[in-house]
Structures are given as structure tokens and as C-alpha cells.
Amino acid sequence: MIDILDRVRNKELQSKIVTAEEAAAFFKEGMNVATSGFTASAYPKAIPLALAERMKKEPFTINLWTGASTGPELDEALAKVHGIKKRLPYQTDKDLRNEINDGSVDYLDLHLSESAQLSRCGYLGKVDVAVVEACAITEEGNIIPTTSLGNAASYVQSADTVIVEVNTSQPLELEGMHDVYIPMDPPNRLPIPIVKATDRVGTPYIPCTPDKIKYIVPCDIPDHTRPLKAIDEDSRKMSQFTLDFLKKEVEAGRMPKNLLPLQSGVGNVANAVMAGFVDSDLKDLTVYTEVIQDGMLDLIDAGKLLIASGTAFSPSPEGMARFYKDVAKYKKYLLLRPEEISNSPEVVHRLGVIAMNTAIEVDIYGNVNSTHITGTKMMNGIGGSGDFARNAYLTIFYTPSVAKDGKISAIVPMCSHIDHTEHDVDIIITEQGIADLRGKAPRERALEIINNCAHPDYRPILRDYFERATEATHHANTPHILEEALSFHERFVATGSMKK
């Protein structure tokens, strides 16, 4: 108990320390419960586990709002007891995904930069209770976050009640790594005063008054971050295509020698692309992104990174152990902000970010599907990719050209669902090559994508479709044969393969 008392520096608040079970008894049917957490970082753990146990005995549901995806102690635990009625704005959990796709859970897939404002303005209803992980509470009652910020600061501001889960597995050295800035809402909003990735514009804590905090719950469960796969040959090729392309952009005078701020999506391909920068001759790199992964620690160790600004630190378990071993060293290069700032269209556009995200599929005209399988089944969600794709200086999407042992082509005649339109996509990269769509009309883009990015097994089929569509529509701006546009998907649903 000494450790938790040391971390709750406001003496009056120490009387509010309770067990997770006592805090879980507070929740009621239909509550809007907003939590910290972005990826498997800084989400509450002890309280949702206790709540799930209560729901087993006393079934009821809540509406769960987070920053993005979370770990198994939250999304998985509540999904397994059917405790979630509505979920937003992003998720990656298998059990929750199944409930979304069988209709048990209503899922609001939102642009992450917009989710905090939507909650503050009441479009989603009021925040009944905010549950936030902290490494400490200050003498004034302010909350020191842990490994992510997400929407936590906004939820604390809006909530009727705040419950703080103080996680003693999180090092106190995390204090000072955060920059909490909550913009005012229209019509009172001011420009966000960030003009470079290193700028600090807020406070190192989440503002909160002691009287708003109802309970404080001790927790010692670490973040359940996900391991990264070994970098495969396809990912290495995509990384090299990226480096070669960016080198040419520098030579053409379109960006400085140390590039522009980099944004990289979550996952193995994105991490592999970032890892490729380690062996390059680039230096003095800056990052303005959502999630900070292992590749950015590699850049720090290589002396190539000036700053990595994001909203979550979510490395592999090995990366997390590496970080904890030398927090003081890495902390100097890492800065965590609320997601409406890390993903702010205004800031992304001002800084001229290079956006690098992954796609489920891309069609021959450059539209991107990043959320739905065969147009109907939700995978994870759009996350922040739209925030960056629409507003970046340069937008790149990555995907392996095929999946399921070649039974699925990632390049299709028409996407079965579109999250990022052709207007927002500059570059497509697969292990086959790179398609530069800038300055090209739709028919030119089709040939660029088919010839450079499609797998050889599918190029003849795609080329045949495009040529027949062009003839059938008399060279229309965007040629399609409507009854065949989704034929790849129809074949896959019927036979298990997109091949003819």
C-alpha cells in the first residue's frame, strides 16, 4: 500500500482508494463509459476485469468509448461477457469484432481526430464516467498519464465522474513525457500553436479537480502490447521502395534532406518500413504520428531521430522492456499528445507530414479500403489513417499484392468499401513495386497500378477488365463494367479464390 500512497500525492484523495470490485459496483446499465487507452497502451485493466466478473453474475451492457483499440483486459474481457452495447471509435479485438459482425454490438467507426470533439459537443450523449489509467496523481488532483493519451484528457474534462486506476507497474519516470492540450470548441477555437514536431503547447498532466474523482483503484497489470512478426522479404522490399522514392523526392527538391515529419500506421508492415530508415543514410528525422513502435526506438539508438511525437507508445513486449530499462534516455525523444492533436488535420497539413498507412485493398483507380472484408465484415476501423491521408503533404498506402496464398488480390477493379478516395491517395506500394498517382487521370492511374503493384497472377485479369471497360464506356473518365466491377469479390465468396 506504500507504493500507491506515494503515487497519490493529494492526501485527501487517498481516502478514495478502493478495490477494483468496489469501483465496478458503480457502473449501471446503459452508461456511457469513456476510458483511456490507445492501442494496447494505458487502458484501464483491473476495473474492467472486475466489471466483467460482475456482468457474469448480473448481465447488463455499457457503451464503451476509448481512444482507439485496447488490450484484452478491456475489450476482450467485456466482449466475452456480452457487456458492450455500443463501441467507438476503433478496435482490434477478435471477440469484439465477432460481436460487431454478428450485430450484437453497434460500432461507430470514427476518424480519431474527431471523436473527442463529438463527445464534448454531446452528439454521442454525455460521458457518464471516465476511467483513466495513471502513473500518479499530483497534489492538485491532476492526472499523470502512462503510455498513451488518446482521448483521456477530453473525457476527463467532459465526464460527470472520474475513476482513476493508478498502475504501479508503470514507472514514475514517465512523468514529463506528455503534452496535454485540449482545444476549445467552435466558435471559440484558436489555432493549435504547433509549428514543428518538437513544440510543447500544453501541460505534462491531465487537468482534473479532486472533487471530480470518485474512486482511485490500485493496479499492477502491465500493458498487454502485441509482439511484432519478424520482418519478411515483402516488407523489406516495400521499405526499400519507400526509401528509393523519398531519395528521389529530395533530389527533385520537393522535401529537405532530412525529409518531412513521418507518420506511420500500426502493425508489422508499418514497423518494417520505419526500420528501413535505420540502415539508410538519412538523419535528423522527425516523426509526427499516432503510435510509436519499435522502429522508432531503433532510430533513436542509431542517432537518427530528433523527436517522435505521437499519442501512444505501443512497442512489442521486447521493445517495452527495452524502453523501461532506459526510460531517461528514450524519454528525451518521445512526446505524447491527445489524439485530436496528434491527428489534427490542421497540424498535419501545416507540418507537411509524410503519411504511411496500410490498406486491405486498393482498386485500379486508387481508391483504398482499409476497414471491411468483402465490403461487409468490419476488420478494425479507419483509425487515424483518414486524418493523415486527407491532410498530409504526401500520402502512401502499403499492402502486399496478394493474401491467403494468392487466393486474394489486394488490387481489384473496384474496392468493395472505400475509406480513402482516389483524391487523397498519392502513392501505392506493394512488394511488386510503386505506383505514383500524382498528376495522373483515372485511366493513367489504372495502368500505373496494374503494371507496377498488382501480382503477376492477376495482372492479365485486371488489364483485361480495364481494356473491356474502357471500350464498353467509350473511354469514360473512370471506366467500369458495373456488373463485373465486384467480380473479384463475388468469385472469392463463391469459390474461396479471386482467380478465374
Short mmCIF file of C-alpha atoms in Angstrom, two decimals:
data_model
loop_
_atom_site.label_atom_id
_atom_site.label_comp_id
_atom_site.label_asym_id
_atom_site.label_seq_id
_atom_site.Cartn_x
_atom_site.Cartn_y
_atom_site.Cartn_z
CA MET A 1 0.00 0.00 0.00
CA ILE A 2 3.02 2.30 0.46
CA ASP A 3 3.62 2.49 -3.31
CA ILE A 4 0.06 3.57 -4.14
CA LEU A 5 0.07 6.17 -1.36
CA ASP A 6 3.30 7.61 -2.71
CA ARG A 7 1.69 7.93 -6.12
CA VAL A 8 -1.48 9.63 -4.83
CA ARG A 9 0.17 12.86 -3.73
CA ASN A 10 -3.06 14.61 -2.75
CA LYS A 11 -3.60 13.41 0.82
CA GLU A 12 -7.37 13.95 0.77
CA LEU A 13 -7.71 11.74 -2.29
CA GLN A 14 -6.05 8.83 -0.50
CA SER A 15 -9.34 8.22 1.30
CA LYS A 16 -10.90 7.40 -2.10
CA ILE A 17 -8.65 4.39 -2.71
CA VAL A 18 -10.87 1.32 -3.15
CA THR A 19 -10.69 -2.13 -4.70
CA ALA A 20 -11.49 -2.76 -8.35
CA GLU A 21 -14.61 -4.64 -7.23
CA GLU A 22 -15.88 -1.65 -5.26
CA ALA A 23 -15.36 0.63 -8.25
CA ALA A 24 -17.01 -1.88 -10.61
CA ALA A 25 -20.18 -1.73 -8.48
CA PHE A 26 -20.61 1.90 -9.58
CA PHE A 27 -21.47 1.07 -13.20
CA LYS A 28 -25.07 0.80 -14.38
CA GLU A 29 -26.94 -0.40 -17.46
CA GLY A 30 -26.62 1.93 -20.44
CA MET A 31 -23.87 4.14 -19.05
CA ASN A 32 -21.51 5.85 -21.48
CA VAL A 33 -18.15 4.76 -20.12
CA ALA A 34 -15.16 6.58 -21.63
CA THR A 35 -11.70 5.23 -20.94
CA SER A 36 -8.07 5.98 -21.55
CA GLY A 37 -6.14 3.74 -23.92
CA PHE A 38 -4.84 3.87 -27.46
CA THR A 39 -3.70 0.55 -28.91
CA ALA A 40 -2.67 -1.79 -26.10
CA SER A 41 -1.29 1.12 -24.09
CA ALA A 42 -2.53 2.87 -20.95
CA TYR A 43 -6.01 1.34 -20.89
CA PRO A 44 -7.62 0.51 -17.52
CA LYS A 45 -7.24 -3.14 -16.60
CA ALA A 46 -8.23 -4.03 -13.04
CA ILE A 47 -11.60 -2.24 -13.17
CA PRO A 48 -12.86 -3.76 -16.45
CA LEU A 49 -11.78 -7.21 -15.31
CA ALA A 50 -13.80 -6.73 -12.12
CA LEU A 51 -16.69 -5.31 -14.13
CA ALA A 52 -16.66 -8.35 -16.43
CA GLU A 53 -16.86 -10.64 -13.40
CA ARG A 54 -19.84 -8.65 -12.13
CA MET A 55 -21.52 -8.85 -15.56
CA LYS A 56 -21.23 -12.66 -15.49
CA LYS A 57 -23.45 -12.70 -12.41
CA GLU A 58 -25.56 -9.67 -13.24
CA PRO A 59 -25.80 -9.28 -17.04
CA PHE A 60 -26.01 -5.73 -18.36
CA THR A 61 -24.34 -3.61 -21.02
CA ILE A 62 -22.50 -0.32 -21.25
CA ASN A 63 -21.48 1.88 -24.16
CA LEU A 64 -17.68 1.93 -24.37
CA TRP A 65 -15.72 4.87 -25.73
CA THR A 66 -11.93 4.80 -25.85
CA GLY A 67 -9.10 6.46 -27.73
CA ALA A 68 -8.67 3.54 -30.13
CA SER A 69 -8.12 -0.19 -29.65
CA THR A 70 -7.22 -1.53 -26.20
CA GLY A 71 -5.85 -4.69 -24.61
CA PRO A 72 -7.52 -7.95 -23.57
CA GLU A 73 -8.36 -6.78 -20.05
CA LEU A 74 -10.82 -4.26 -21.51
CA ASP A 75 -12.27 -5.03 -24.96
CA GLU A 76 -11.85 -8.80 -24.79
CA ALA A 77 -12.98 -9.15 -21.17
CA LEU A 78 -16.18 -7.18 -21.73
CA ALA A 79 -16.93 -8.69 -25.14
CA LYS A 80 -16.70 -12.22 -23.74
CA VAL A 81 -19.46 -11.46 -21.23
CA HIS A 82 -21.53 -9.56 -23.86
CA GLY A 83 -21.14 -6.41 -21.81
CA ILE A 84 -20.80 -3.86 -24.63
CA LYS A 85 -23.80 -2.42 -26.47
CA LYS A 86 -22.10 0.37 -28.43
CA ARG A 87 -18.39 0.81 -29.16
CA LEU A 88 -16.34 3.65 -30.63
CA PRO A 89 -14.08 4.85 -32.23
CA TYR A 90 -11.73 1.91 -33.17
CA GLN A 91 -10.99 -1.67 -32.11
CA THR A 92 -8.83 -4.67 -32.97
CA ASP A 93 -10.10 -7.40 -30.63
CA LYS A 94 -11.22 -10.70 -32.19
CA ASP A 95 -14.13 -11.33 -29.78
CA LEU A 96 -15.39 -7.78 -30.10
CA ARG A 97 -15.03 -7.92 -33.89
CA ASN A 98 -17.19 -11.05 -33.95
CA GLU A 99 -19.87 -9.31 -31.91
CA ILE A 100 -19.78 -6.29 -34.21
CA ASN A 101 -20.17 -8.51 -37.27
CA ASP A 102 -22.99 -10.61 -35.84
CA GLY A 103 -24.96 -7.50 -34.90
CA SER A 104 -24.58 -7.79 -31.11
CA VAL A 105 -22.55 -4.57 -30.82
CA ASP A 106 -23.31 -1.29 -32.56
CA TYR A 107 -19.98 0.04 -33.82
CA LEU A 108 -19.26 3.68 -34.64
CA ASP A 109 -16.13 3.75 -36.80
CA LEU A 110 -14.87 7.32 -36.50
CA HIS A 111 -11.98 9.46 -37.64
CA LEU A 112 -9.91 9.55 -34.46
CA SER A 113 -9.22 13.28 -34.65
CA GLU A 114 -12.97 13.95 -34.45
CA SER A 115 -14.00 11.58 -31.67
CA ALA A 116 -13.13 13.82 -28.70
CA GLN A 117 -14.97 16.82 -30.14
CA LEU A 118 -18.01 14.68 -30.91
CA SER A 119 -18.12 13.55 -27.28
CA ARG A 120 -17.60 17.07 -25.89
CA CYS A 121 -20.33 18.55 -28.07
CA GLY A 122 -22.87 15.95 -26.96
CA TYR A 123 -23.55 14.27 -30.29
CA LEU A 124 -22.87 10.92 -28.68
CA GLY A 125 -24.61 11.66 -25.38
CA LYS A 126 -22.87 12.66 -22.17
CA VAL A 127 -19.87 10.95 -20.65
CA ASP A 128 -21.26 9.33 -17.51
CA VAL A 129 -17.91 8.15 -16.18
CA ALA A 130 -14.32 8.42 -17.36
CA VAL A 131 -11.95 5.62 -16.32
CA VAL A 132 -8.33 6.64 -16.75
CA GLU A 133 -5.03 4.88 -16.12
CA ALA A 134 -2.39 6.99 -14.37
CA CYS A 135 1.08 6.53 -13.00
CA ALA A 136 0.39 9.19 -10.34
CA ILE A 137 -1.98 11.91 -9.16
CA THR A 138 -0.49 15.30 -8.31
CA GLU A 139 -1.01 17.32 -5.15
CA GLU A 140 -3.64 19.36 -7.04
CA GLY A 141 -5.52 16.26 -8.23
CA ASN A 142 -4.19 16.37 -11.79
CA ILE A 143 -3.59 13.04 -13.50
CA ILE A 144 -0.17 11.93 -14.76
CA PRO A 145 -0.84 9.61 -17.73
CA THR A 146 1.14 6.50 -18.61
CA THR A 147 1.95 5.17 -22.10
CA SER A 148 -0.75 6.91 -24.11
CA LEU A 149 -3.09 9.89 -24.02
CA GLY A 150 -5.72 9.12 -26.64
CA ASN A 151 -8.96 10.86 -25.67
CA ALA A 152 -8.37 10.63 -21.92
CA ALA A 153 -7.93 14.36 -21.30
CA SER A 154 -11.12 15.28 -23.15
CA TYR A 155 -13.09 12.51 -21.44
CA VAL A 156 -11.93 13.70 -18.02
CA GLN A 157 -13.00 17.24 -18.90
CA SER A 158 -16.46 16.11 -20.04
CA ALA A 159 -17.28 13.36 -17.55
CA ASP A 160 -19.63 13.68 -14.61
CA THR A 161 -17.45 11.25 -12.66
CA VAL A 162 -13.79 10.22 -12.95
CA ILE A 163 -12.30 6.96 -11.71
CA VAL A 164 -8.52 6.74 -11.75
CA GLU A 165 -6.67 3.45 -11.97
CA VAL A 166 -3.16 4.05 -10.65
CA ASN A 167 -0.89 1.48 -12.27
CA THR A 168 2.15 0.78 -10.14
CA SER A 169 3.74 -1.29 -12.93
CA GLN A 170 4.19 1.93 -14.89
CA PRO A 171 7.40 3.81 -13.97
CA LEU A 172 7.13 7.26 -12.42
CA GLU A 173 9.80 8.34 -14.89
CA LEU A 174 7.00 8.62 -17.49
CA GLU A 175 6.08 11.93 -15.88
CA GLY A 176 7.03 14.78 -18.17
CA MET A 177 6.67 12.78 -21.40
CA HIS A 178 3.19 14.21 -22.11
CA ASP A 179 1.91 17.43 -23.66
CA VAL A 180 -1.79 17.80 -22.86
CA TYR A 181 -3.60 20.44 -24.91
CA ILE A 182 -7.40 20.43 -25.32
CA PRO A 183 -8.63 22.85 -27.98
CA MET A 184 -11.71 24.93 -27.38
CA ASP A 185 -14.70 24.01 -29.49
CA PRO A 186 -16.20 26.24 -32.22
CA PRO A 187 -16.92 29.13 -32.29
CA ASN A 188 -14.14 29.77 -29.75
CA ARG A 189 -11.42 27.56 -31.23
CA LEU A 190 -7.98 29.09 -31.72
CA PRO A 191 -5.15 27.88 -33.96
CA ILE A 192 -3.21 24.98 -32.44
CA PRO A 193 0.21 26.60 -31.85
CA ILE A 194 2.34 23.72 -33.14
CA VAL A 195 4.68 24.68 -35.98
CA LYS A 196 7.23 21.88 -35.58
CA ALA A 197 7.08 18.37 -34.17
CA THR A 198 9.15 19.31 -31.11
CA ASP A 199 6.79 22.06 -29.91
CA ARG A 200 5.21 21.71 -26.46
CA VAL A 201 1.98 23.67 -26.08
CA GLY A 202 0.18 22.17 -23.06
CA THR A 203 0.67 20.66 -19.62
CA PRO A 204 2.51 17.47 -18.57
CA TYR A 205 -0.67 16.22 -16.85
CA ILE A 206 -4.41 15.84 -17.48
CA PRO A 207 -6.13 18.70 -15.64
CA CYS A 208 -8.59 17.44 -13.05
CA THR A 209 -10.01 18.71 -9.76
CA PRO A 210 -10.05 16.40 -6.72
CA ASP A 211 -13.81 16.63 -6.23
CA LYS A 212 -14.38 15.08 -9.68
CA ILE A 213 -12.51 11.91 -8.74
CA LYS A 214 -14.85 9.38 -7.13
CA TYR A 215 -12.55 6.38 -6.76
CA ILE A 216 -8.88 5.52 -7.07
CA VAL A 217 -8.05 1.89 -7.79
CA PRO A 218 -4.58 0.35 -7.47
CA CYS A 219 -3.44 -1.84 -10.37
CA ASP A 220 -0.20 -3.65 -11.16
CA ILE A 221 -1.10 -5.20 -14.53
CA PRO A 222 1.30 -4.11 -17.30
CA ASP A 223 0.26 -3.07 -20.81
CA HIS A 224 -0.51 -6.15 -22.90
CA THR A 225 1.32 -4.99 -26.01
CA ARG A 226 1.49 -7.24 -29.07
CA PRO A 227 4.59 -8.90 -30.48
CA LEU A 228 5.71 -7.91 -33.95
CA LYS A 229 6.39 -10.50 -36.61
CA ALA A 230 9.88 -10.86 -38.00
CA ILE A 231 10.38 -8.56 -40.97
CA ASP A 232 9.72 -10.64 -44.09
CA GLU A 233 11.09 -10.21 -47.59
CA ASP A 234 7.94 -8.49 -48.91
CA SER A 235 8.10 -5.88 -46.14
CA ARG A 236 11.80 -5.30 -46.85
CA LYS A 237 11.00 -4.68 -50.50
CA MET A 238 8.27 -2.18 -49.61
CA SER A 239 10.65 -0.42 -47.24
CA GLN A 240 13.32 -0.17 -49.92
CA PHE A 241 10.83 1.12 -52.49
CA THR A 242 9.90 3.82 -49.96
CA LEU A 243 13.49 4.87 -49.32
CA ASP A 244 14.33 4.97 -53.03
CA PHE A 245 11.24 7.03 -53.75
CA LEU A 246 11.89 9.52 -50.95
CA LYS A 247 15.51 9.91 -52.05
CA LYS A 248 14.26 10.96 -55.49
CA GLU A 249 11.85 13.43 -53.88
CA VAL A 250 14.77 15.03 -52.04
CA GLU A 251 16.83 15.15 -55.23
CA ALA A 252 13.89 16.79 -57.02
CA GLY A 253 13.81 19.49 -54.35
CA ARG A 254 10.36 18.55 -53.08
CA MET A 255 11.48 17.99 -49.49
CA PRO A 256 14.58 18.65 -47.34
CA LYS A 257 17.44 16.19 -46.86
CA ASN A 258 16.02 15.04 -43.52
CA LEU A 259 12.58 14.65 -45.15
CA LEU A 260 9.38 16.00 -43.65
CA PRO A 261 7.79 14.64 -40.43
CA LEU A 262 6.94 10.96 -40.82
CA GLN A 263 3.66 9.30 -39.86
CA SER A 264 3.47 5.54 -39.75
CA GLY A 265 0.42 3.39 -39.11
CA VAL A 266 0.25 0.48 -36.68
CA GLY A 267 1.44 -3.04 -37.38
CA ASN A 268 4.15 -5.19 -38.86
CA VAL A 269 4.40 -3.59 -42.31
CA ALA A 270 4.47 -0.08 -40.89
CA ASN A 271 7.13 -1.03 -38.35
CA ALA A 272 9.20 -2.72 -41.06
CA VAL A 273 9.08 0.40 -43.21
CA MET A 274 10.26 2.52 -40.28
CA ALA A 275 13.01 0.00 -39.54
CA GLY A 276 14.28 0.51 -43.07
CA PHE A 277 15.18 4.09 -42.22
CA VAL A 278 17.69 2.82 -39.65
CA ASP A 279 20.04 1.45 -42.31
CA SER A 280 19.61 4.43 -44.62
CA ASP A 281 21.88 7.46 -44.84
CA LEU A 282 19.07 9.72 -43.59
CA LYS A 283 19.48 11.56 -40.29
CA ASP A 284 17.84 14.25 -38.14
CA LEU A 285 14.44 12.66 -38.81
CA THR A 286 11.26 13.84 -37.12
CA VAL A 287 8.07 11.87 -36.55
CA TYR A 288 4.53 13.27 -36.11
CA THR A 289 2.33 10.22 -35.81
CA GLU A 290 -0.20 8.29 -33.71
CA VAL A 291 1.69 5.25 -32.46
CA ILE A 292 5.36 4.97 -31.55
CA GLN A 293 6.66 1.45 -32.16
CA ASP A 294 9.96 -0.44 -32.02
CA GLY A 295 11.32 1.02 -35.23
CA MET A 296 11.46 4.45 -33.65
CA LEU A 297 13.50 3.14 -30.73
CA ASP A 298 15.89 1.75 -33.35
CA LEU A 299 16.13 5.22 -34.91
CA ILE A 300 16.93 6.71 -31.50
CA ASP A 301 19.65 4.12 -30.88
CA ALA A 302 21.08 4.83 -34.35
CA GLY A 303 21.25 8.56 -33.58
CA LYS A 304 18.90 9.41 -36.45
CA LEU A 305 15.81 10.73 -34.67
CA LEU A 306 15.24 14.22 -33.29
CA ILE A 307 11.71 13.65 -31.96
CA ALA A 308 8.85 11.18 -32.17
CA SER A 309 5.56 12.88 -31.36
CA GLY A 310 2.50 10.64 -31.07
CA THR A 311 -0.44 9.78 -28.85
CA ALA A 312 0.64 6.27 -27.79
CA PHE A 313 3.84 4.39 -27.08
CA SER A 314 2.99 0.85 -28.14
CA PRO A 315 6.06 -1.26 -28.88
CA SER A 316 6.35 -5.03 -28.75
CA PRO A 317 6.87 -6.61 -25.32
CA GLU A 318 10.60 -6.70 -26.12
CA GLY A 319 10.51 -3.04 -27.12
CA MET A 320 8.67 -2.12 -23.93
CA ALA A 321 11.29 -3.92 -21.80
CA ARG A 322 14.00 -2.08 -23.71
CA PHE A 323 12.26 1.25 -23.05
CA TYR A 324 11.76 0.58 -19.33
CA LYS A 325 15.42 -0.37 -18.99
CA ASP A 326 16.47 3.14 -20.04
CA VAL A 327 13.45 5.45 -19.73
CA ALA A 328 15.62 8.52 -19.15
CA LYS A 329 17.41 8.02 -22.48
CA TYR A 330 14.36 7.39 -24.66
CA LYS A 331 12.07 9.86 -22.92
CA LYS A 332 14.06 12.80 -24.32
CA TYR A 333 12.98 11.82 -27.84
CA LEU A 334 9.33 10.90 -27.20
CA LEU A 335 6.33 13.17 -26.76
CA LEU A 336 2.73 12.02 -26.21
CA ARG A 337 -0.25 14.26 -27.04
CA PRO A 338 -4.05 13.86 -27.10
CA GLU A 339 -5.14 12.19 -30.32
CA GLU A 340 -7.07 15.22 -31.52
CA ILE A 341 -3.67 16.98 -31.56
CA SER A 342 -1.50 14.10 -32.82
CA ASN A 343 -4.05 13.56 -35.61
CA SER A 344 -5.12 17.16 -36.08
CA PRO A 345 -5.77 17.92 -39.78
CA GLU A 346 -4.63 21.50 -39.12
CA VAL A 347 -1.26 20.45 -37.70
CA VAL A 348 -0.71 17.57 -40.16
CA HIS A 349 -1.24 19.96 -43.06
CA ARG A 350 0.95 22.68 -41.55
CA LEU A 351 3.89 20.37 -40.85
CA GLY A 352 3.68 18.69 -44.26
CA VAL A 353 3.56 15.16 -42.90
CA ILE A 354 4.52 12.12 -45.00
CA ALA A 355 1.67 9.69 -44.23
CA MET A 356 2.38 5.96 -44.49
CA ASN A 357 -0.55 3.62 -43.81
CA THR A 358 -1.74 0.14 -44.75
CA ALA A 359 -4.68 -0.93 -46.90
CA ILE A 360 -6.83 -4.05 -47.09
CA GLU A 361 -7.33 -3.49 -50.82
CA VAL A 362 -6.79 -0.84 -53.49
CA ASP A 363 -8.71 -0.53 -56.71
CA ILE A 364 -7.24 0.25 -60.11
CA TYR A 365 -8.20 3.93 -59.83
CA GLY A 366 -6.53 4.49 -56.47
CA ASN A 367 -9.41 4.19 -54.01
CA VAL A 368 -8.48 2.45 -50.75
CA ASN A 369 -10.42 0.13 -48.45
CA SER A 370 -8.86 -0.06 -45.01
CA THR A 371 -11.75 -1.38 -42.93
CA HIS A 372 -14.06 -4.00 -44.47
CA ILE A 373 -13.60 -7.53 -45.78
CA THR A 374 -15.67 -8.08 -48.97
CA GLY A 375 -17.40 -4.81 -48.22
CA THR A 376 -19.41 -6.04 -45.24
CA LYS A 377 -17.33 -7.50 -42.42
CA MET A 378 -15.59 -4.94 -40.23
CA MET A 379 -11.93 -5.67 -39.60
CA ASN A 380 -10.71 -2.94 -37.24
CA GLY A 381 -11.75 0.51 -38.38
CA ILE A 382 -10.43 3.58 -40.15
CA GLY A 383 -8.49 4.77 -37.11
CA GLY A 384 -6.38 7.80 -37.86
CA SER A 385 -5.46 6.90 -41.41
CA GLY A 386 -8.08 9.27 -42.83
CA ASP A 387 -6.88 12.14 -40.65
CA PHE A 388 -3.44 11.82 -42.18
CA ALA A 389 -4.31 10.69 -45.72
CA ARG A 390 -6.53 13.66 -46.47
CA ASN A 391 -4.22 16.28 -44.99
CA ALA A 392 -0.67 15.03 -45.48
CA TYR A 393 1.89 16.53 -47.85
CA LEU A 394 2.39 13.06 -49.27
CA THR A 395 0.10 10.05 -48.75
CA ILE A 396 1.40 6.50 -49.20
CA PHE A 397 -0.59 3.28 -48.79
CA TYR A 398 1.02 -0.15 -48.45
CA THR A 399 -0.34 -3.63 -48.99
CA PRO A 400 1.08 -6.99 -50.02
CA SER A 401 -0.20 -7.63 -53.56
CA VAL A 402 -1.85 -10.92 -52.56
CA ALA A 403 -3.13 -12.67 -49.43
CA LYS A 404 -4.29 -16.16 -48.46
CA ASP A 405 -1.59 -17.89 -50.54
CA GLY A 406 -2.52 -15.89 -53.61
CA LYS A 407 -6.26 -16.52 -53.40
CA ILE A 408 -6.93 -12.84 -52.73
CA SER A 409 -5.64 -9.95 -54.83
CA ALA A 410 -5.18 -6.68 -52.95
CA ILE A 411 -5.52 -4.88 -56.29
CA VAL A 412 -9.12 -5.13 -57.52
CA PRO A 413 -11.27 -3.48 -60.22
CA MET A 414 -13.38 -1.68 -57.62
CA CYS A 415 -12.97 -1.61 -53.84
CA SER A 416 -15.80 -3.35 -52.01
CA HIS A 417 -15.75 -0.49 -49.49
CA ILE A 418 -13.97 2.87 -49.76
CA ASP A 419 -12.42 4.71 -46.83
CA HIS A 420 -9.88 6.84 -48.71
CA THR A 421 -10.90 8.13 -52.11
CA GLU A 422 -8.59 8.45 -55.11
CA HIS A 423 -8.40 12.19 -54.32
CA ASP A 424 -6.44 11.55 -51.13
CA VAL A 425 -4.01 8.86 -52.33
CA ASP A 426 -0.65 9.78 -53.87
CA ILE A 427 1.42 6.59 -53.81
CA ILE A 428 0.62 2.85 -53.69
CA ILE A 429 3.39 0.42 -52.73
CA THR A 430 3.31 -3.38 -52.79
CA GLU A 431 6.19 -5.84 -52.84
CA GLN A 432 5.81 -5.74 -56.66
CA GLY A 433 6.58 -2.06 -56.99
CA ILE A 434 5.42 1.51 -56.61
CA ALA A 435 2.63 3.41 -58.34
CA ASP A 436 2.97 7.20 -58.35
CA LEU A 437 -0.56 8.51 -58.91
CA ARG A 438 0.25 12.21 -58.67
CA GLY A 439 -0.78 14.21 -61.70
CA LYS A 440 -2.42 11.23 -63.41
CA ALA A 441 -6.00 10.96 -64.65
CA PRO A 442 -8.02 7.85 -63.73
CA ARG A 443 -7.16 5.80 -66.83
CA GLU A 444 -3.47 6.62 -66.38
CA ARG A 445 -3.67 5.62 -62.72
CA ALA A 446 -5.21 2.28 -63.64
CA LEU A 447 -2.28 1.32 -65.86
CA GLU A 448 0.23 2.58 -63.28
CA ILE A 449 -1.31 0.45 -60.52
CA ILE A 450 -1.88 -2.69 -62.61
CA ASN A 451 1.59 -2.66 -64.17
CA ASN A 452 3.54 -1.77 -61.04
CA CYS A 453 1.62 -3.04 -58.00
CA ALA A 454 -0.58 -5.99 -58.98
CA HIS A 455 0.72 -9.53 -58.59
CA PRO A 456 1.70 -11.15 -61.94
CA ASP A 457 -1.05 -13.77 -61.48
CA TYR A 458 -3.69 -11.03 -61.50
CA ARG A 459 -2.25 -8.50 -63.96
CA PRO A 460 -3.79 -10.14 -67.07
CA ILE A 461 -7.23 -10.34 -65.45
CA LEU A 462 -7.07 -6.71 -64.29
CA ARG A 463 -5.74 -5.49 -67.64
CA ASP A 464 -8.47 -7.37 -69.48
CA TYR A 465 -11.15 -5.83 -67.26
CA PHE A 466 -9.74 -2.33 -67.72
CA GLU A 467 -9.47 -2.64 -71.51
CA ARG A 468 -13.00 -4.01 -71.91
CA ALA A 469 -14.38 -1.37 -69.53
CA THR A 470 -12.65 1.37 -71.48
CA GLU A 471 -14.13 0.12 -74.75
CA ALA A 472 -17.60 -0.50 -73.29
CA THR A 473 -17.82 3.00 -71.82
CA HIS A 474 -16.27 4.68 -74.89
CA HIS A 475 -13.18 5.81 -72.95
CA ALA A 476 -15.13 7.23 -70.00
CA ASN A 477 -13.25 9.12 -67.30
CA THR A 478 -13.42 6.16 -64.91
CA PRO A 479 -14.26 3.07 -66.97
CA HIS A 480 -16.26 0.36 -65.22
CA ILE A 481 -18.42 -2.55 -66.28
CA LEU A 482 -20.89 -2.35 -63.42
CA GLU A 483 -21.97 -5.99 -63.48
CA GLU A 484 -18.30 -7.06 -63.25
CA ALA A 485 -16.83 -4.35 -61.00
CA LEU A 486 -17.07 -6.55 -57.90
CA SER A 487 -16.47 -9.84 -59.73
CA PHE A 488 -13.23 -10.50 -57.84
CA HIS A 489 -15.12 -10.38 -54.55
CA GLU A 490 -18.01 -12.43 -55.89
CA ARG A 491 -15.61 -15.16 -57.02
CA PHE A 492 -13.90 -15.18 -53.65
CA VAL A 493 -17.20 -15.51 -51.74
CA ALA A 494 -18.35 -18.28 -54.10
CA THR A 495 -15.13 -20.27 -54.55
CA GLY A 496 -12.61 -19.08 -51.92
CA SER A 497 -10.36 -17.54 -54.57
CA MET A 498 -10.37 -14.36 -56.69
CA LYS A 499 -8.64 -16.17 -59.55
CA LYS A 500 -10.66 -17.21 -62.60
#
